[in-house]
Amino acid sequence: LGRVATHQEGAYGCSFHPLDNNLLITYGKNILTFWSRRKDGFFERTDVIGNSAMNGAAIDKTINTINFLESGDLVTGDEEGMISIFTVSSEGEYFMSHEFDAHSKGVNCLYMLTRGTLLSGGEKDRRIVAWDASRDFGKILETKLPEGAGSCRTLTPQYPGRNDGNIYVGTVKNIVLEGGLQRKFTPLVWGHSRQVDAVT
């Protein structure tokens, strides 16, 4: 267990680092913060973006989603459609090592597959794109959700350990779709009263 006083603006989510269970990352509107748990159970805070960012330069961004590369680097998707990679330096400080334009508006979801393939889902463009993390995030494949389904809110593969197989997508129009990068997405479930925020 640990204790921490968090942010004044709303955090959208948090995740423990997959390679360090004493490192928690929170993200949201003007929030990307690394929390290192001390032995006394309290957390030390390092702001990477926002008004109290560690390098003194305020970076205003809304981070919609995060995930991790196999190397442990943090991947973020923001409201402007950018995907950013944050790496830790030899001094233990986090910095943005790579950034690229992924979607025409916000990036709503990220999912890291095996063998360095990153999936991203766009907020407005209805695209799901596969990126090659081992080759400077070059685009591998992309597909577009049907217009009536709305845009991607969350996604998960049927077989997380493989790069093939079905992908399940929850949309902002209350639909769960089944499909893949090389075949059409079809509705699997209707009937949610609001957008589908998670699929697992």
XYZ file of N, CA and C in Angstrom:
600
model
N 0.831 -1.190 0.000
C 0.000 0.000 0.000
C 0.868 1.244 0.000
N 0.323 2.338 -0.501
C 1.036 3.598 -0.512
C 0.072 4.750 -0.383
N 0.604 5.923 -0.081
C -0.223 7.126 0.037
C 0.377 8.233 -0.790
N -0.527 9.031 -1.400
C -0.060 10.139 -2.220
C -1.187 11.154 -2.367
N -0.806 12.427 -2.433
C -1.753 13.481 -2.806
C -1.583 13.694 -4.302
N -2.676 13.588 -5.064
C -2.544 13.589 -6.521
C -2.776 14.962 -7.120
N -3.482 15.030 -8.207
C -3.585 16.228 -9.032
C -4.851 17.016 -8.728
N -4.816 18.315 -9.090
C -6.017 19.123 -8.969
C -6.911 18.955 -10.186
N -6.315 18.720 -11.352
C -7.103 18.439 -12.553
C -7.412 16.946 -12.578
N -8.426 16.563 -13.335
C -8.842 15.169 -13.357
C -7.838 14.259 -14.038
N -7.465 13.189 -13.359
C -6.634 12.152 -13.969
C -7.549 11.181 -14.706
N -7.167 10.798 -15.923
C -7.969 9.866 -16.713
C -7.685 8.421 -16.348
N -6.487 8.161 -15.845
C -6.147 6.788 -15.500
C -4.767 6.691 -14.904
N -4.424 5.475 -14.493
C -3.098 5.218 -13.940
C -2.714 3.778 -14.235
N -1.417 3.505 -14.190
C -0.930 2.156 -14.431
C 0.420 1.991 -13.758
N 0.631 0.827 -13.149
C 1.963 0.506 -12.666
C 2.836 0.133 -13.854
N 4.111 0.465 -13.750
C 5.065 0.111 -14.792
C 5.225 -1.406 -14.808
N 5.220 -2.046 -15.981
C 5.290 -3.511 -16.019
C 6.614 -4.090 -15.532
N 7.682 -3.291 -15.513
C 8.986 -3.787 -15.077
C 9.383 -3.273 -13.700
N 8.536 -2.449 -13.077
C 8.863 -1.870 -11.769
C 7.569 -1.633 -11.005
N 7.257 -2.517 -10.046
C 5.990 -2.382 -9.325
C 6.021 -1.291 -8.262
N 7.103 -0.528 -8.179
C 7.161 0.639 -7.303
C 7.050 1.941 -8.092
N 6.701 1.848 -9.369
C 6.569 3.029 -10.222
C 5.155 3.064 -10.796
N 4.427 4.124 -10.464
C 3.055 4.329 -10.915
C 3.025 5.544 -11.832
N 2.283 5.449 -12.930
C 2.152 6.567 -13.865
C 0.695 6.995 -13.901
N 0.440 8.303 -13.710
C -0.900 8.858 -13.863
C -0.902 9.770 -15.088
N -2.077 9.874 -15.727
C -2.174 10.684 -16.941
C -3.565 11.282 -17.045
N -3.668 12.372 -17.832
C -4.941 13.051 -18.026
C -4.727 14.428 -18.605
N -5.591 15.378 -18.223
C -5.498 16.744 -18.734
C -4.315 17.441 -18.075
N -3.308 17.767 -18.888
C -2.057 18.373 -18.416
C -1.377 17.524 -17.352
N -1.562 16.212 -17.433
C -0.975 15.309 -16.442
C -0.223 14.186 -17.143
N 1.035 14.053 -16.842
C 1.809 12.839 -17.062
C 2.834 12.834 -15.941
N 2.566 12.023 -14.940
C 3.353 12.047 -13.712
C 3.820 10.648 -13.368
N 5.097 10.560 -12.996
C 5.685 9.316 -12.523
C 5.775 9.384 -11.000
N 5.253 8.360 -10.322
C 5.247 8.295 -8.864
C 6.114 7.113 -8.434
N 7.211 7.393 -7.744
C 8.103 6.339 -7.255
C 7.806 6.085 -5.788
N 7.465 4.836 -5.453
C 7.129 4.498 -4.070
C 8.405 4.351 -3.247
N 8.421 5.080 -2.119
C 9.542 4.984 -1.185
C 9.295 3.841 -0.212
N 10.289 3.541 0.597
C 10.163 2.449 1.573
C 9.120 2.737 2.637
N 8.850 4.031 2.921
C 7.851 4.370 3.942
C 6.419 4.325 3.389
N 6.250 3.968 2.103
C 4.919 3.850 1.513
C 4.446 5.100 0.805
N 5.124 6.229 0.989
C 4.768 7.453 0.279
C 5.411 7.447 -1.107
N 4.858 8.278 -1.990
C 5.350 8.340 -3.362
C 6.046 9.670 -3.614
N 7.167 9.627 -4.352
C 7.823 10.838 -4.836
C 7.304 11.116 -6.240
N 7.013 12.365 -6.508
C 6.340 12.775 -7.740
C 7.322 13.410 -8.719
N 7.250 12.985 -10.000
C 7.999 13.614 -11.077
C 7.030 13.933 -12.205
N 6.772 15.223 -12.433
C 5.880 15.648 -13.510
C 6.668 15.745 -14.808
N 6.176 15.101 -15.845
C 6.824 15.144 -17.148
C 6.171 16.197 -18.040
N 4.853 16.385 -17.905
C 4.171 17.485 -18.584
C 3.329 18.221 -17.555
N 2.831 19.395 -17.939
C 2.042 20.209 -17.022
C 2.860 21.368 -16.493
N 2.242 22.171 -15.639
C 2.877 23.396 -15.153
C 4.079 23.148 -14.265
N 4.163 21.977 -13.630
C 5.297 21.721 -12.742
C 6.243 20.684 -13.322
N 6.356 20.646 -14.668
C 7.248 19.683 -15.310
C 8.675 19.903 -14.846
N 9.436 18.812 -14.763
C 10.744 18.844 -14.116
C 11.757 19.736 -14.814
N 11.636 19.962 -16.116
C 12.624 20.798 -16.791
C 12.251 22.277 -16.778
N 11.156 22.613 -16.101
C 10.761 24.006 -15.967
C 9.917 24.525 -17.113
N 9.905 23.824 -18.240
C 9.109 24.254 -19.388
C 7.735 23.604 -19.316
N 6.706 24.427 -19.271
C 5.342 23.894 -19.196
C 4.947 23.310 -20.547
N 4.508 22.069 -20.532
C 3.999 21.403 -21.725
C 2.543 21.097 -21.451
N 1.641 21.726 -22.190
C 0.215 21.474 -21.997
C -0.241 20.422 -22.994
N -0.677 19.291 -22.462
C -1.166 18.190 -23.286
C -2.216 17.455 -22.502
N -3.175 16.906 -23.202
C -4.109 15.986 -22.571
C -3.767 14.591 -23.060
N -3.343 13.748 -22.141
C -2.984 12.366 -22.450
C -4.231 11.509 -22.280
N -4.679 10.872 -23.368
C -5.880 10.043 -23.337
C -5.611 8.603 -22.937
N -4.423 8.095 -23.258
C -4.141 6.675 -23.063
C -2.642 6.447 -22.960
N -2.255 5.369 -22.271
C -0.846 4.995 -22.184
C -0.710 3.489 -22.376
N 0.510 3.080 -22.724
C 0.897 1.680 -22.758
C 2.411 1.636 -22.685
N 2.997 0.455 -22.762
C 4.436 0.302 -22.587
C 5.011 -0.555 -23.700
N 6.203 -0.160 -24.174
C 6.942 -0.993 -25.108
C 7.564 -2.153 -24.341
N 8.032 -3.169 -25.063
C 8.681 -4.306 -24.412
C 9.924 -3.870 -23.654
N 10.569 -2.784 -24.089
C 11.761 -2.253 -23.421
C 11.436 -1.564 -22.108
N 10.154 -1.283 -21.860
C 9.747 -0.548 -20.671
C 9.499 0.921 -20.923
N 9.811 1.415 -22.138
C 9.517 2.812 -22.465
C 8.008 3.033 -22.443
N 7.612 4.230 -22.022
C 6.200 4.593 -21.944
C 5.730 5.151 -23.280
N 4.556 4.722 -23.741
C 3.932 5.232 -24.961
C 2.661 5.959 -24.554
N 2.471 7.188 -25.056
C 1.261 7.950 -24.749
C 0.558 8.348 -26.038
N -0.772 8.453 -25.964
C -1.572 8.990 -27.057
C -2.320 10.202 -26.544
N -2.274 11.316 -27.279
C -2.866 12.552 -26.759
C -4.050 13.016 -27.598
N -4.665 14.118 -27.168
C -5.876 14.631 -27.810
C -5.613 15.266 -29.170
N -4.365 15.516 -29.509
C -4.026 16.109 -30.806
C -3.695 15.057 -31.862
N -3.753 13.777 -31.507
C -3.451 12.715 -32.459
C -2.001 12.286 -32.486
N -1.216 12.751 -31.532
C 0.204 12.410 -31.474
C 0.423 11.198 -30.569
N 1.384 10.365 -30.957
C 1.891 9.300 -30.095
C 3.300 9.696 -29.698
N 3.583 9.653 -28.400
C 4.886 10.050 -27.869
C 5.493 8.894 -27.090
N 6.824 8.795 -27.162
C 7.564 7.770 -26.434
C 8.414 8.478 -25.388
N 8.315 8.015 -24.141
C 9.110 8.570 -23.045
C 10.072 7.501 -22.549
N 11.349 7.889 -22.461
C 12.433 6.995 -22.076
C 13.085 7.547 -20.820
N 13.684 6.671 -20.029
C 14.405 7.113 -18.839
C 15.887 7.243 -19.188
N 16.496 8.353 -18.756
C 17.913 8.587 -19.018
C 18.763 7.814 -18.016
N 20.076 7.817 -18.225
C 20.984 7.131 -17.294
C 20.967 7.787 -15.922
N 20.523 9.054 -15.842
C 20.407 9.746 -14.550
C 19.059 9.484 -13.888
N 18.188 8.722 -14.543
C 16.885 8.406 -13.967
C 15.804 9.418 -14.283
N 16.055 10.344 -15.216
C 15.054 11.338 -15.595
C 14.331 10.892 -16.865
N 13.037 11.202 -16.932
C 12.221 10.811 -18.075
C 12.202 11.931 -19.105
N 12.320 11.564 -20.366
C 12.298 12.554 -21.438
C 11.586 11.956 -22.651
N 11.063 12.851 -23.502
C 10.403 12.412 -24.726
C 11.474 12.074 -25.752
N 11.556 10.809 -26.134
C 12.587 10.376 -27.072
C 12.087 10.318 -28.514
N 10.770 10.264 -28.699
C 10.217 10.160 -30.053
C 8.765 10.623 -30.020
N 8.326 11.249 -31.106
C 6.930 11.664 -31.216
C 6.554 11.663 -32.691
N 5.337 11.204 -32.989
C 4.895 11.217 -34.383
C 3.387 11.414 -34.453
N 2.953 11.940 -35.602
C 1.541 12.216 -35.855
C 0.870 10.915 -36.285
N -0.083 10.428 -35.476
C -0.674 9.114 -35.720
C -2.096 9.186 -36.258
N -2.895 10.133 -35.759
C -4.311 10.215 -36.129
C -4.687 11.674 -36.354
N -5.790 11.885 -37.088
C -6.185 13.248 -37.431
C -6.752 14.007 -36.240
N -7.173 13.329 -35.213
C -7.605 13.967 -33.969
C -7.021 13.118 -32.848
N -7.692 13.004 -31.731
C -7.120 12.319 -30.587
C -6.849 10.837 -30.795
N -5.877 10.324 -30.023
C -5.599 8.894 -29.930
C -6.321 8.395 -28.684
N -7.312 7.539 -28.862
C -8.127 7.068 -27.739
C -7.586 5.829 -27.059
N -6.872 4.971 -27.788
C -6.404 3.732 -27.171
C -5.122 3.256 -27.833
N -4.315 2.569 -27.029
C -3.064 1.965 -27.467
C -3.019 0.541 -26.941
N -2.480 -0.371 -27.747
C -2.290 -1.747 -27.284
C -0.994 -2.272 -27.888
N -0.094 -2.764 -27.034
C 1.185 -3.295 -27.486
C 1.070 -4.795 -27.687
N 1.248 -5.232 -28.931
C 1.274 -6.652 -29.243
C 2.703 -7.170 -29.113
N 2.885 -8.456 -29.332
C 4.227 -9.022 -29.289
C 5.008 -8.604 -30.526
N 6.289 -8.823 -30.494
C 7.196 -8.542 -31.600
C 7.175 -7.088 -32.044
N 6.929 -6.180 -31.112
C 7.080 -4.759 -31.405
C 5.995 -4.109 -32.222
N 4.797 -4.666 -32.240
C 3.692 -4.049 -32.975
C 2.785 -3.299 -32.011
N 2.595 -2.012 -32.284
C 1.736 -1.158 -31.474
C 0.456 -0.868 -32.248
N -0.704 -1.099 -31.618
C -1.990 -0.736 -32.211
C -2.472 0.571 -31.608
N -3.013 1.454 -32.446
C -3.610 2.696 -31.951
C -4.984 2.873 -32.575
N -5.900 3.453 -31.799
C -7.245 3.743 -32.274
C -7.520 5.228 -32.216
N -8.047 5.781 -33.317
C -8.286 7.215 -33.410
C -9.644 7.634 -32.888
N -9.683 8.838 -32.327
C -10.910 9.384 -31.738
C -11.925 9.790 -32.795
N -11.493 10.460 -33.848
C -12.417 10.985 -34.861
C -12.283 10.294 -36.211
N -11.100 9.817 -36.565
C -10.897 9.285 -37.919
C -11.335 7.830 -38.084
N -11.739 7.160 -36.993
C -12.232 5.783 -37.000
C -11.185 4.785 -37.474
N -9.916 5.178 -37.481
C -8.846 4.299 -37.949
C -8.239 3.506 -36.798
N -7.848 2.270 -37.098
C -6.991 1.473 -36.226
C -5.728 1.222 -37.028
N -4.573 1.557 -36.444
C -3.309 1.490 -37.171
C -2.334 0.613 -36.402
N -1.587 -0.216 -37.133
C -0.497 -1.009 -36.561
C 0.817 -0.318 -36.903
N 1.658 -0.090 -35.881
C 2.947 0.594 -36.029
C 4.065 -0.365 -35.642
N 5.193 -0.276 -36.338
C 6.351 -1.124 -36.051
C 7.295 -0.384 -35.117
N 7.268 -0.744 -33.837
C 8.097 -0.056 -32.840
C 9.579 -0.309 -33.065
N 9.932 -1.405 -33.714
C 11.346 -1.710 -33.942
C 11.911 -0.961 -35.148
N 11.045 -0.309 -35.923
C 11.489 0.423 -37.116
C 10.991 1.854 -37.089
N 11.267 2.534 -35.995
C 10.939 3.957 -35.860
C 9.449 4.233 -36.045
N 8.617 3.287 -35.659
C 7.159 3.421 -35.699
C 6.630 3.686 -37.107
N 7.202 2.962 -38.054
C 6.652 2.992 -39.407
C 5.299 2.288 -39.426
N 4.413 2.762 -40.279
C 3.077 2.175 -40.373
C 3.157 0.814 -41.059
N 2.524 -0.198 -40.439
C 2.470 -1.543 -41.018
C 1.178 -1.706 -41.812
N 0.055 -1.525 -41.137
C -1.270 -1.682 -41.735
C -2.229 -0.722 -41.061
N -3.323 -0.442 -41.733
C -4.393 0.304 -41.079
C -5.733 -0.143 -41.636
N -6.764 0.062 -40.846
C -8.120 -0.239 -41.265
C -9.029 0.848 -40.714
N -10.236 0.900 -41.228
C -11.181 1.921 -40.782
C -12.460 1.238 -40.333
N -12.997 1.690 -39.204
C -14.246 1.134 -38.699
C -15.408 1.622 -39.555
N -16.499 0.845 -39.635
C -17.671 1.304 -40.392
C -18.189 2.636 -39.855
N -18.679 3.482 -40.742
C -19.100 4.834 -40.355
C -20.163 4.826 -39.266
N -21.131 3.948 -39.352
C -22.204 3.910 -38.367
C -21.780 3.417 -36.999
N -20.600 2.820 -36.910
C -20.132 2.269 -35.630
C -19.530 3.332 -34.727
N -19.129 4.458 -35.283
C -18.452 5.472 -34.485
C -16.963 5.187 -34.407
N -16.284 5.959 -33.594
C -14.833 5.824 -33.500
C -14.441 4.878 -32.374
N -13.193 4.489 -32.415
C -12.632 3.529 -31.464
C -12.452 4.180 -30.093
N -12.962 3.552 -29.056
C -12.749 4.022 -27.683
C -11.760 3.126 -26.949
N -11.830 1.820 -27.222
C -10.931 0.856 -26.589
C -10.799 -0.348 -27.505
N -9.688 -1.066 -27.408
C -9.518 -2.268 -28.215
C -8.682 -3.290 -27.474
N -8.885 -4.555 -27.838
C -8.082 -5.641 -27.285
C -8.079 -6.790 -28.285
N -6.947 -7.480 -28.432
C -6.925 -8.644 -29.315
C -7.512 -9.864 -28.614
N -8.028 -10.794 -29.404
C -8.544 -12.034 -28.834
C -7.407 -12.847 -28.226
N -6.258 -12.856 -28.886
C -5.085 -13.588 -28.401
C -3.956 -12.589 -28.177
N -3.808 -12.050 -26.958
C -2.828 -10.991 -26.705
C -1.388 -11.351 -27.049
N -1.036 -12.617 -27.039
C 0.342 -13.007 -27.322
C 0.671 -13.155 -28.790
N -0.309 -12.924 -29.669
C -0.071 -13.117 -31.097
C -0.410 -11.846 -31.871
N 0.192 -11.718 -33.044
C -0.066 -10.557 -33.894
C -1.188 -10.789 -34.891
N -1.782 -11.983 -34.869
C -2.893 -12.246 -35.773
C -4.134 -12.549 -34.945
N -5.227 -12.795 -35.606
C -6.447 -13.108 -34.874
C -7.374 -11.919 -34.780
N -8.455 -12.120 -34.060
C -9.491 -11.103 -33.946
C -9.075 -9.957 -33.042
N -9.607 -8.781 -33.369
C -9.494 -7.605 -32.509
C -10.914 -7.209 -32.137
N -11.128 -6.957 -30.863
C -12.426 -6.488 -30.381
C -12.309 -5.010 -30.059
N -13.272 -4.232 -30.546
C -13.236 -2.778 -30.419
C -14.523 -2.299 -29.765
N -14.390 -1.501 -28.707
C -15.525 -0.797 -28.126
C -15.559 0.604 -28.693
N -16.731 1.057 -29.132
C -16.823 2.346 -29.814
C -17.575 3.379 -28.974
N -17.489 4.621 -29.421
C -18.196 5.709 -28.748
C -19.689 5.683 -29.046
N -20.123 4.819 -29.967
C -21.550 4.680 -30.279
C -22.138 3.406 -29.694
N -21.537 2.921 -28.609
C -22.132 1.844 -27.814
C -22.149 0.489 -28.505
N -21.159 0.226 -29.329
C -21.097 -1.026 -30.077
C -19.765 -1.710 -29.788
N -19.787 -3.041 -29.708
C -18.560 -3.834 -29.681
C -18.439 -4.497 -31.048
N -17.295 -4.259 -31.712
C -17.046 -4.801 -33.044
C -16.014 -5.914 -32.980
N -16.110 -6.842 -33.928
C -15.127 -7.908 -34.078
C -14.589 -7.830 -35.494
N -13.257 -7.936 -35.639
C -12.659 -7.877 -36.965
C -11.158 -7.967 -36.868
N -10.482 -7.419 -37.859
C -9.027 -7.456 -37.876
C -8.479 -6.403 -38.810
N -7.161 -6.291 -38.838
C -6.529 -5.287 -39.682
C -6.665 -5.616 -41.166
N -6.869 -6.892 -41.483
C -6.974 -7.281 -42.884
C -8.368 -7.776 -43.255
N -9.341 -7.551 -42.386
C -10.720 -7.904 -42.723
C -11.678 -6.923 -42.056
N -12.909 -6.914 -42.523
C -13.889 -5.934 -42.064
C -14.280 -6.168 -40.608
N -14.656 -5.074 -39.962
C -15.209 -5.151 -38.613
C -16.722 -5.256 -38.710
N -17.288 -6.163 -37.927
C -18.737 -6.344 -37.900
C -19.228 -6.226 -36.463
N -20.451 -5.736 -36.271
C -20.986 -5.580 -34.913
C -21.161 -6.933 -34.227
N -20.755 -6.979 -32.985
C -20.893 -8.178 -32.162
C -21.930 -7.955 -31.069
N -21.928 -6.751 -30.488
C -22.840 -6.423 -29.387
C -23.354 -5.003 -29.583
N -24.673 -4.822 -29.444
C -25.301 -3.505 -29.362
C -25.934 -3.396 -27.986
N -26.380 -2.201 -27.654
C -27.262 -2.100 -26.504
C -26.714 -1.417 -25.287
N -25.439 -1.014 -25.288
C -24.965 -0.232 -24.157
C -25.624 1.142 -24.210
N -25.887 1.713 -23.048
C -26.558 3.010 -23.024
C -25.587 4.159 -23.237
N -24.307 3.924 -23.052
C -23.285 4.953 -23.245
C -22.105 4.335 -23.990
N -21.058 5.142 -24.241
C -19.908 4.620 -24.968
C -19.255 3.486 -24.191
N -18.646 2.553 -24.909
C -17.944 1.429 -24.299
C -16.544 1.906 -23.943
N -16.224 1.972 -22.645
C -14.940 2.502 -22.203
C -13.852 1.457 -22.055
N -14.199 0.169 -21.995
C -13.165 -0.849 -21.824
C -13.635 -2.172 -22.400
N -12.694 -2.903 -22.981
C -12.923 -4.262 -23.462
C -11.737 -5.085 -23.008
N -11.980 -6.246 -22.418
C -10.870 -7.078 -21.961
C -11.106 -8.532 -22.305
